[in-house]
Tab-separated table of C-alpha atoms in Angstrom:
chain	number	residue	atom	x	y	z
A	1185	MET	CA	10.757	-18.396	-22.179
A	1186	SER	CA	10.478	-14.883	-22.366
A	1187	LYS	CA	9.318	-13.009	-19.333
A	1188	THR	CA	5.956	-10.985	-18.718
A	1189	ILE	CA	4.782	-8.348	-16.841
A	1190	GLU	CA	0.491	-8.498	-16.487
A	1191	PHE	CA	-0.594	-5.113	-15.702
A	1192	PHE	CA	-4.366	-5.477	-14.971
A	1193	PHE	CA	-5.552	-1.834	-14.643
A	1194	ASP	CA	-8.810	0.627	-14.322
A	1195	TYR	CA	-8.830	3.841	-16.062
A	1196	ALA	CA	-10.556	5.476	-12.965
A	1197	SER	CA	-8.033	4.111	-10.715
A	1198	PRO	CA	-5.516	6.812	-9.871
A	1199	TYR	CA	-3.212	4.117	-8.076
A	1200	SER	CA	-3.559	3.004	-11.694
A	1201	TYR	CA	-2.519	6.271	-13.132
A	1202	LEU	CA	0.670	6.160	-10.960
A	1203	ALA	CA	1.486	2.684	-12.479
A	1204	SER	CA	1.229	3.414	-16.401
A	1205	ALA	CA	3.839	6.488	-15.528
A	1206	GLN	CA	6.783	3.164	-14.641
A	1207	VAL	CA	5.857	-0.252	-15.951
A	1208	GLU	CA	7.443	0.980	-19.437
A	1209	ALA	CA	10.493	2.062	-18.115
A	1210	LEU	CA	10.477	-1.178	-15.971
A	1211	ALA	CA	9.418	-3.624	-18.487
A	1212	ALA	CA	12.341	-1.812	-20.712
A	1213	ARG	CA	15.082	-2.506	-17.707
A	1214	THR	CA	14.160	-6.289	-16.960
A	1215	GLY	CA	13.610	-7.095	-20.726
A	1216	ALA	CA	10.307	-8.262	-19.401
A	1217	GLU	CA	6.927	-7.964	-22.327
A	1218	LEU	CA	4.605	-5.526	-20.751
A	1219	ARG	CA	0.759	-6.357	-21.428
A	1220	TRP	CA	-1.582	-3.498	-20.258
A	1221	ARG	CA	-4.924	-5.898	-19.502
A	1222	PRO	CA	-7.774	-2.875	-18.415
A	1223	PHE	CA	-10.648	-4.645	-16.416
A	1224	LEU	CA	-13.633	-2.897	-14.586
A	1225	LEU	CA	-12.286	-2.245	-10.417
A	1226	GLY	CA	-15.722	-1.394	-9.871
A	1227	ALA	CA	-16.423	-5.366	-11.081
A	1228	VAL	CA	-13.516	-6.194	-9.345
A	1229	PHE	CA	-14.733	-4.725	-5.419
A	1230	LYS	CA	-18.008	-6.647	-6.143
A	1231	ALA	CA	-16.268	-9.947	-6.889
A	1232	THR	CA	-14.242	-9.892	-3.567
A	1233	SER	CA	-16.224	-7.788	-0.946
A	1234	ASN	CA	-13.613	-5.434	-1.786
A	1235	GLN	CA	-14.222	-1.822	-1.228
A	1236	SER	CA	-12.102	2.064	-2.540
A	1237	PRO	CA	-10.647	3.567	0.119
A	1238	VAL	CA	-12.291	6.743	-0.687
A	1239	THR	CA	-15.934	4.261	1.309
A	1240	ASN	CA	-13.945	4.707	4.594
A	1241	PRO	CA	-14.089	8.919	5.815
A	1242	ALA	CA	-9.506	8.824	6.712
A	1243	LYS	CA	-8.643	6.944	4.604
A	1244	ALA	CA	-9.723	9.367	1.879
A	1245	ARG	CA	-9.130	12.121	3.733
A	1246	TYR	CA	-4.939	10.522	3.242
A	1247	LEU	CA	-5.803	9.838	-1.203
A	1248	PHE	CA	-5.455	12.806	-2.504
A	1249	LYS	CA	-2.731	13.918	0.094
A	1250	ASP	CA	-0.734	10.303	-0.761
A	1251	LEU	CA	-1.441	10.551	-4.431
A	1252	LEU	CA	-0.160	14.656	-4.488
A	1253	ASP	CA	3.101	12.982	-3.123
A	1254	TRP	CA	3.149	9.585	-5.502
A	1255	THR	CA	3.200	12.606	-8.463
A	1256	ARG	CA	5.472	14.694	-7.445
A	1257	MET	CA	8.369	12.500	-6.619
A	1258	LEU	CA	7.134	10.474	-10.091
A	1259	GLY	CA	8.187	13.704	-11.679
A	1260	LEU	CA	4.134	13.660	-12.890
A	1261	PRO	CA	1.772	16.688	-13.488
A	1262	ASP	CA	0.511	17.814	-9.746
A	1263	PHE	CA	-2.538	14.885	-9.424
A	1264	ARG	CA	-6.202	16.565	-9.745
A	1265	MET	CA	-8.747	14.325	-8.485
A	1266	PRO	CA	-11.227	14.448	-11.018
A	1267	GLU	CA	-14.854	14.860	-10.413
A	1268	PRO	CA	-16.529	13.279	-10.162
A	1269	PHE	CA	-14.938	10.654	-8.265
A	1270	PRO	CA	-14.406	7.843	-9.521
A	1271	ALA	CA	-15.740	7.817	-12.696
A	1272	ASN	CA	-17.551	5.759	-14.414
A	1273	ALA	CA	-14.997	3.936	-16.185
A	1274	LEU	CA	-17.108	1.263	-18.409
A	1275	GLN	CA	-16.078	2.789	-21.705
A	1276	VAL	CA	-13.341	4.666	-21.686
A	1277	ASN	CA	-11.795	1.005	-20.584
A	1278	ARG	CA	-13.778	-0.605	-23.665
A	1279	LEU	CA	-12.157	1.946	-25.665
A	1280	GLY	CA	-8.365	0.937	-24.345
A	1281	LEU	CA	-9.443	-2.423	-25.376
A	1282	VAL	CA	-9.808	-1.130	-28.928
A	1283	ALA	CA	-7.096	1.241	-28.904
A	1284	ALA	CA	-5.194	-2.614	-28.245
A	1285	GLU	CA	-6.451	-3.709	-31.358
A	1286	GLN	CA	-5.176	-0.697	-32.584
A	1287	GLY	CA	-1.836	-1.849	-30.592
A	1288	LEU	CA	-2.752	2.087	-29.181
A	1289	ILE	CA	-3.019	0.943	-26.458
A	1290	ALA	CA	0.102	2.369	-24.584
A	1291	PRO	CA	-0.551	5.729	-25.450
A	1292	PHE	CA	-4.078	5.530	-24.848
A	1293	SER	CA	-4.168	5.438	-21.433
A	1294	HIS	CA	-1.469	6.919	-20.774
A	1295	ALA	CA	-3.641	10.770	-22.401
A	1296	ALA	CA	-6.572	9.015	-20.344
A	1297	TYR	CA	-5.008	8.822	-16.601
A	1298	ARG	CA	-3.008	12.515	-18.207
A	1299	ALA	CA	-6.752	13.675	-18.858
A	1300	ALA	CA	-8.086	12.240	-15.343
A	1301	PHE	CA	-5.418	13.361	-13.123
A	1302	ALA	CA	-3.257	15.600	-13.928
A	1303	GLU	CA	-6.255	17.640	-15.949
A	1304	GLY	CA	-9.219	16.968	-14.007
A	1305	LYS	CA	-10.982	15.567	-16.428
A	1306	ASN	CA	-14.027	13.164	-16.783
A	1307	LEU	CA	-13.630	10.152	-18.806
A	1308	ALA	CA	-16.833	9.227	-18.782
A	1309	ASP	CA	-17.763	12.434	-20.780
A	1310	PRO	CA	-17.398	11.663	-24.433
A	1311	ALA	CA	-16.410	15.084	-25.531
A	1312	VAL	CA	-13.034	13.367	-23.180
A	1313	LEU	CA	-12.726	10.065	-25.054
A	1314	ALA	CA	-13.196	11.455	-28.173
A	1315	GLU	CA	-9.908	14.352	-27.377
A	1316	VAL	CA	-8.218	11.165	-25.040
A	1317	ALA	CA	-8.839	8.308	-28.590
A	1318	ARG	CA	-7.601	11.574	-30.875
A	1319	THR	CA	-4.519	12.288	-28.605
A	1320	ALA	CA	-3.622	8.031	-29.058
A	1321	GLY	CA	-3.221	8.405	-32.563
A	1322	LEU	CA	-7.305	7.321	-32.786
A	1323	GLU	CA	-9.762	7.617	-35.496
A	1324	PRO	CA	-12.365	9.156	-32.653
A	1325	ALA	CA	-16.012	8.161	-34.399
A	1326	PRO	CA	-14.997	4.524	-35.309
A	1327	ALA	CA	-13.330	3.764	-32.389
A	1328	LEU	CA	-16.144	5.095	-30.411
A	1329	ALA	CA	-18.394	3.145	-32.179
A	1330	ARG	CA	-16.523	0.198	-32.260
A	1331	ILE	CA	-17.081	0.028	-28.194
A	1332	GLU	CA	-20.453	-1.187	-29.059
A	1333	ASN	CA	-19.052	-4.517	-30.239
A	1334	GLN	CA	-20.279	-7.086	-27.951
A	1335	GLU	CA	-16.288	-8.490	-28.554
A	1336	ILE	CA	-14.972	-5.722	-26.684
A	1337	LYS	CA	-17.197	-6.177	-24.073
A	1338	ASP	CA	-16.607	-9.403	-24.393
A	1339	ALA	CA	-12.487	-8.981	-23.281
A	1340	LEU	CA	-13.853	-6.104	-21.075
A	1341	LYS	CA	-15.741	-8.894	-18.646
A	1342	ARG	CA	-13.666	-11.555	-19.903
A	1343	ASN	CA	-10.007	-9.077	-18.592
A	1344	THR	CA	-11.898	-8.202	-14.910
A	1345	GLU	CA	-13.486	-12.441	-14.520
A	1346	GLU	CA	-10.177	-13.390	-15.017
A	1347	ALA	CA	-7.838	-10.887	-12.569
A	1348	VAL	CA	-10.126	-11.687	-10.006
A	1349	ALA	CA	-9.924	-16.365	-10.795
A	1350	ARG	CA	-5.948	-15.685	-10.348
A	1351	GLY	CA	-6.488	-13.621	-6.922
A	1352	ALA	CA	-6.838	-9.614	-7.990
A	1353	PHE	CA	-8.206	-7.408	-5.360
A	1354	GLY	CA	-7.839	-4.333	-6.576
A	1355	ALA	CA	-5.947	-1.699	-8.499
A	1356	PRO	CA	-3.353	-1.502	-10.273
A	1357	THR	CA	-2.711	-5.122	-9.679
A	1358	PHE	CA	0.220	-6.779	-11.518
A	1359	PHE	CA	1.386	-10.651	-12.972
A	1360	VAL	CA	4.864	-12.043	-13.063
A	1361	GLY	CA	3.479	-15.935	-14.349
A	1362	GLU	CA	1.755	-16.654	-11.241
A	1363	ASP	CA	3.371	-14.241	-8.672
A	1364	MET	CA	0.597	-12.309	-8.516
A	1365	TYR	CA	1.713	-8.312	-6.587
A	1366	PHE	CA	-0.755	-5.629	-5.771
A	1367	GLY	CA	-0.317	-1.784	-5.692
A	1368	ASN	CA	1.630	1.067	-7.006
A	1369	ASP	CA	3.702	0.299	-4.518
A	1370	ARG	CA	4.607	-2.931	-4.943
A	1371	LEU	CA	6.546	-1.550	-8.484
A	1372	PRO	CA	10.574	-2.675	-6.659
A	1373	LEU	CA	9.196	-6.452	-5.920
A	1374	VAL	CA	7.543	-7.243	-8.780
A	1375	GLU	CA	11.014	-5.643	-10.266
A	1376	ARG	CA	13.227	-7.762	-8.217
A	1377	ARG	CA	10.974	-11.012	-9.543
A	1378	LEU	CA	11.785	-10.021	-12.700
A	1379	ARG	CA	14.980	-10.092	-12.866
A	1380	ALA	CA	15.440	-12.928	-10.626
A	1381	ALA	CA	13.264	-14.799	-13.814
B	1219	MET	CA	14.062	23.393	14.118
B	1220	SER	CA	14.854	19.651	14.072
B	1221	LYS	CA	13.712	17.014	11.994
B	1222	THR	CA	11.409	14.617	13.468
B	1223	ILE	CA	10.172	11.341	12.786
B	1224	GLU	CA	7.024	9.800	14.744
B	1225	PHE	CA	6.935	6.071	14.108
B	1226	PHE	CA	3.161	5.543	14.924
B	1227	PHE	CA	3.103	1.458	15.359
B	1228	ASP	CA	1.604	-2.000	17.073
B	1229	TYR	CA	3.668	-5.370	17.852
B	1230	ALA	CA	0.980	-6.832	16.282
B	1231	SER	CA	1.338	-5.653	12.576
B	1232	PRO	CA	3.488	-6.987	10.736
B	1233	TYR	CA	3.459	-3.958	7.633
B	1234	SER	CA	5.268	-2.289	11.267
B	1235	TYR	CA	7.448	-4.906	11.485
B	1236	LEU	CA	9.225	-4.192	7.643
B	1237	ALA	CA	9.368	-0.088	8.710
B	1238	SER	CA	10.951	-1.014	11.766
B	1239	ALA	CA	13.443	-2.539	9.970
B	1240	GLN	CA	14.052	0.540	8.131
B	1241	VAL	CA	13.310	3.193	9.931
B	1242	GLU	CA	16.288	4.116	11.808
B	1243	ALA	CA	18.497	3.841	8.186
B	1244	LEU	CA	16.669	6.046	7.311
B	1245	ALA	CA	16.621	9.044	9.987
B	1246	ALA	CA	20.344	8.714	10.063
B	1247	ARG	CA	20.772	9.146	6.945
B	1248	THR	CA	18.781	12.574	6.742
B	1249	GLY	CA	20.106	13.641	10.149
B	1250	ALA	CA	16.197	13.504	11.876
B	1251	GLU	CA	15.670	12.624	14.874
B	1252	LEU	CA	13.093	9.119	15.472
B	1253	ARG	CA	10.690	8.807	17.680
B	1254	TRP	CA	9.053	4.927	18.778
B	1255	ARG	CA	5.204	6.167	19.114
B	1256	PRO	CA	3.691	2.592	20.122
B	1257	PHE	CA	0.011	2.863	19.581
B	1258	LEU	CA	-3.140	-0.088	19.821
B	1259	LEU	CA	-4.050	-0.497	16.055
B	1260	GLY	CA	-7.021	-2.549	16.871
B	1261	ALA	CA	-8.261	0.209	18.781
B	1262	VAL	CA	-7.807	2.597	15.367
B	1263	PHE	CA	-9.444	0.900	13.095
B	1264	LYS	CA	-12.300	0.493	15.453
B	1265	ALA	CA	-12.175	4.372	15.475
B	1266	THR	CA	-11.852	5.151	11.956
B	1267	SER	CA	-14.186	1.917	11.395
B	1268	ASN	CA	-11.334	0.455	9.315
B	1269	GLN	CA	-10.164	-3.164	8.904
B	1270	SER	CA	-7.380	-5.676	9.031
B	1271	PRO	CA	-6.464	-6.720	5.095
B	1272	VAL	CA	-7.250	-10.314	6.843
B	1273	THR	CA	-11.026	-9.972	7.145
B	1274	ASN	CA	-11.137	-9.699	3.920
B	1275	PRO	CA	-10.594	-13.394	2.150
B	1276	ALA	CA	-9.107	-12.248	-0.622
B	1277	LYS	CA	-6.184	-9.733	1.182
B	1278	ALA	CA	-5.482	-12.581	3.148
B	1279	ARG	CA	-4.534	-15.094	1.034
B	1280	TYR	CA	-1.944	-11.980	-0.818
B	1281	LEU	CA	-1.088	-11.257	2.618
B	1282	PHE	CA	1.203	-13.436	3.356
B	1283	LYS	CA	3.184	-13.576	0.047
B	1284	ASP	CA	3.310	-10.210	0.615
B	1285	LEU	CA	5.239	-10.207	3.175
B	1286	LEU	CA	8.006	-12.916	2.657
B	1287	ASP	CA	8.030	-10.878	-1.121
B	1288	TRP	CA	9.136	-7.896	1.479
B	1289	THR	CA	11.459	-9.699	3.721
B	1290	ARG	CA	13.607	-10.913	0.679
B	1291	MET	CA	13.708	-7.984	-0.291
B	1292	LEU	CA	14.733	-6.298	2.970
B	1293	GLY	CA	17.701	-8.399	3.374
B	1294	LEU	CA	15.282	-10.041	6.109
B	1295	PRO	CA	14.504	-13.448	7.457
B	1296	ASP	CA	11.506	-14.982	5.487
B	1297	PHE	CA	8.645	-13.720	6.633
B	1298	ARG	CA	6.973	-16.335	9.411
B	1299	MET	CA	3.128	-15.689	10.103
B	1300	PRO	CA	2.662	-16.284	13.962
B	1301	GLU	CA	-0.066	-18.561	15.688
B	1302	PRO	CA	-2.413	-16.429	16.395
B	1303	PHE	CA	-2.215	-13.870	13.940
B	1304	PRO	CA	-2.564	-11.170	14.443
B	1305	ALA	CA	-1.441	-12.137	18.165
B	1306	ASN	CA	-3.774	-9.478	21.347
B	1307	ALA	CA	-0.724	-7.321	21.652
B	1308	LEU	CA	-2.043	-5.030	24.298
B	1309	GLN	CA	0.803	-6.175	27.044
B	1310	VAL	CA	4.081	-6.135	24.250
B	1311	ASN	CA	2.378	-2.409	23.350
B	1312	ARG	CA	2.705	-1.751	27.220
B	1313	LEU	CA	6.808	-3.316	27.265
B	1314	GLY	CA	7.662	-1.059	24.385
B	1315	LEU	CA	6.195	2.250	25.851
B	1316	VAL	CA	8.443	0.784	29.625
B	1317	ALA	CA	11.331	-0.680	27.314
B	1318	ALA	CA	11.222	3.197	25.678
B	1319	GLU	CA	11.375	4.140	29.411
B	1320	GLN	CA	14.514	2.619	30.125
B	1321	GLY	CA	15.732	4.161	26.654
B	1322	LEU	CA	15.889	0.353	24.856
B	1323	ILE	CA	12.728	0.836	22.656
B	1324	ALA	CA	14.845	0.296	20.003
B	1325	PRO	CA	16.458	-3.403	20.972
B	1326	PHE	CA	13.069	-4.088	22.188
B	1327	SER	CA	11.513	-3.224	18.986
B	1328	HIS	CA	13.822	-5.359	17.065
B	1329	ALA	CA	13.689	-8.664	19.928
B	1330	ALA	CA	9.694	-8.419	19.734
B	1331	TYR	CA	9.262	-8.168	16.583
B	1332	ARG	CA	12.251	-11.116	15.063
B	1333	ALA	CA	9.825	-13.084	17.727
B	1334	ALA	CA	6.411	-12.924	15.852
B	1335	PHE	CA	7.416	-12.976	12.128
B	1336	ALA	CA	10.625	-14.652	11.949
B	1337	GLU	CA	10.468	-17.147	14.080
B	1338	GLY	CA	6.850	-16.780	14.927
B	1339	LYS	CA	6.178	-16.476	18.402
B	1340	ASN	CA	2.835	-15.213	20.200
B	1341	LEU	CA	3.507	-11.971	21.303
B	1342	ALA	CA	0.556	-12.369	24.174
B	1343	ASP	CA	2.779	-16.115	25.894
B	1344	PRO	CA	4.685	-14.303	29.059
B	1345	ALA	CA	7.173	-15.918	29.234
B	1346	VAL	CA	7.792	-15.195	24.948
B	1347	LEU	CA	8.180	-11.304	26.202
B	1348	ALA	CA	10.208	-11.979	28.694
B	1349	GLU	CA	12.562	-13.441	26.131
B	1350	VAL	CA	12.182	-10.268	24.501
B	1351	ALA	CA	12.613	-8.139	27.641
B	1352	ARG	CA	15.722	-9.955	28.205
B	1353	THR	CA	17.478	-9.764	24.738
B	1354	ALA	CA	16.727	-6.148	23.873
B	1355	GLY	CA	18.914	-6.029	27.664
B	1356	LEU	CA	15.402	-4.975	30.322
B	1357	GLU	CA	15.175	-7.162	33.583
B	1358	PRO	CA	11.910	-9.359	32.449
B	1359	ALA	CA	10.320	-9.194	36.259
B	1360	PRO	CA	10.151	-5.661	37.134
B	1361	ALA	CA	9.630	-4.723	32.842
B	1362	LEU	CA	6.516	-6.418	33.218
B	1363	ALA	CA	5.415	-5.891	36.860
B	1364	ARG	CA	5.598	-2.296	35.496
B	1365	ILE	CA	3.279	-3.061	32.044
B	1366	GLU	CA	0.343	-3.138	35.126
B	1367	ASN	CA	0.889	0.724	36.202
B	1368	GLN	CA	-1.649	3.649	35.358
B	1369	GLU	CA	0.901	5.663	33.310
B	1370	ILE	CA	1.912	2.950	31.144
B	1371	LYS	CA	-1.442	1.820	30.598
B	1372	ASP	CA	-2.336	5.333	29.782
B	1373	ALA	CA	0.170	6.498	28.043
B	1374	LEU	CA	-0.590	3.697	25.453
B	1375	LYS	CA	-4.021	5.316	25.019
B	1376	ARG	CA	-2.726	7.969	24.396
B	1377	ASN	CA	-0.479	7.735	21.567
B	1378	THR	CA	-3.350	5.494	19.823
B	1379	GLU	CA	-6.040	8.004	20.240
B	1380	GLU	CA	-3.833	11.271	19.080
B	1381	ALA	CA	-2.337	9.394	16.167
B	1382	VAL	CA	-6.376	8.784	15.307
B	1383	ALA	CA	-7.010	11.955	15.724
B	1384	ARG	CA	-4.159	13.758	13.605
B	1385	GLY	CA	-5.921	11.137	10.610
B	1386	ALA	CA	-4.077	7.634	11.040
B	1387	PHE	CA	-6.037	4.621	9.870
B	1388	GLY	CA	-3.573	2.195	10.319
B	1389	ALA	CA	-0.354	0.377	11.206
B	1390	PRO	CA	2.249	2.348	10.176
B	1391	THR	CA	1.871	5.131	10.503
B	1392	PHE	CA	3.725	8.541	10.290
B	1393	PHE	CA	4.390	12.131	10.353
B	1394	VAL	CA	6.698	14.807	9.644
B	1395	GLY	CA	5.449	17.845	11.695
B	1396	GLU	CA	1.738	17.350	10.754
B	1397	ASP	CA	2.244	15.996	6.724
B	1398	MET	CA	1.002	12.324	7.196
B	1399	TYR	CA	2.168	9.275	5.640
B	1400	PHE	CA	0.622	5.112	6.195
B	1401	GLY	CA	1.995	1.991	5.144
B	1402	ASN	CA	5.727	1.036	4.837
B	1403	ASP	CA	5.542	1.359	1.249
B	1404	ARG	CA	5.625	4.803	1.741
B	1405	LEU	CA	8.783	4.702	2.916
B	1406	PRO	CA	10.628	6.546	-0.011
B	1407	LEU	CA	7.398	9.543	0.549
B	1408	VAL	CA	8.756	10.557	4.085
B	1409	GLU	CA	12.487	10.268	2.958
B	1410	ARG	CA	11.991	12.650	0.182
B	1411	ARG	CA	9.921	14.725	2.864
B	1412	LEU	CA	12.767	14.476	5.532
B	1413	ARG	CA	15.109	15.650	2.600
B	1414	ALA	CA	13.044	18.766	1.531
B	1415	ALA	CA	12.676	20.126	5.649
């Protein structure tokens, strides 16, 4: 049986961004298949009575410094906090699923995360979405039209509900089989699990 | 100027346990001085309106599995959740400061954490405290008498208030100068900081 990493994430989640920059290399090193699974973090928080760290003042003060440290350690551009934060990510998460239909979710994800967290752009802005789509190799107009399709809306809802049912309470969340791992900082545990598989 | 890692922790905190197993080697590798600084996590939570992850059902379900994964990756005995959890750690945190007066806080901390999280013992039990003290090379009776001393009580309170004033909201929390790092999983960031210092 082949090994799979399921990567549940939201484009508004900066820790998912950090993970997105590492998961492909991790999958390659371990011979695992990578599945990019966008979900709606706000709905996950609501379903699990969890909250974004920005809702706590002390955690919010630490957040930017922590993210800047991580981007520097990972060799990414210095972290930028987009305005507003967190962005309304409903449209961009749906657009990720449109990209997935065309086999382009990896380049789309990198383009979206770079726009948000390296360039500080607002992923709820249709002009930013169009630019991200174009960068990823999607034709912007039909891709943006497609996010209104019921299949796409349902697929995002399904990913979200499935993640919650399997135990997720935040983002990023990884599954290897039914072994769940929460957080960018658990990638070493994910790797250990894949090497043991 | 010599480099210092300040390690704020609570003996009831399992993630502090994970950090306690790594900080000495990290300090040695980076040529930094290590300062063990017990504090009262419950008071930190109260001061910052933060909460233990066990108060959220979804997080509580993940906690044991996550801790077991970490202990296995770090080569520690399989994680055990003591009963009750979290323990009332007021006495053991004070006892850590008594051990510090005798230059024994490192062995005391390892003995206390092993009792709690490798053996599942209750650190609020005076018999367990006496055994931990003895293992660490302290004479149990005078050490346990000393935790009622006002100096010790004040020192624990001071550590707690200072950590909160400097930005801490949970445990473990590390400082290198005024750069704060939260969580066992940030030790790679602490190490990177010390190498740059």
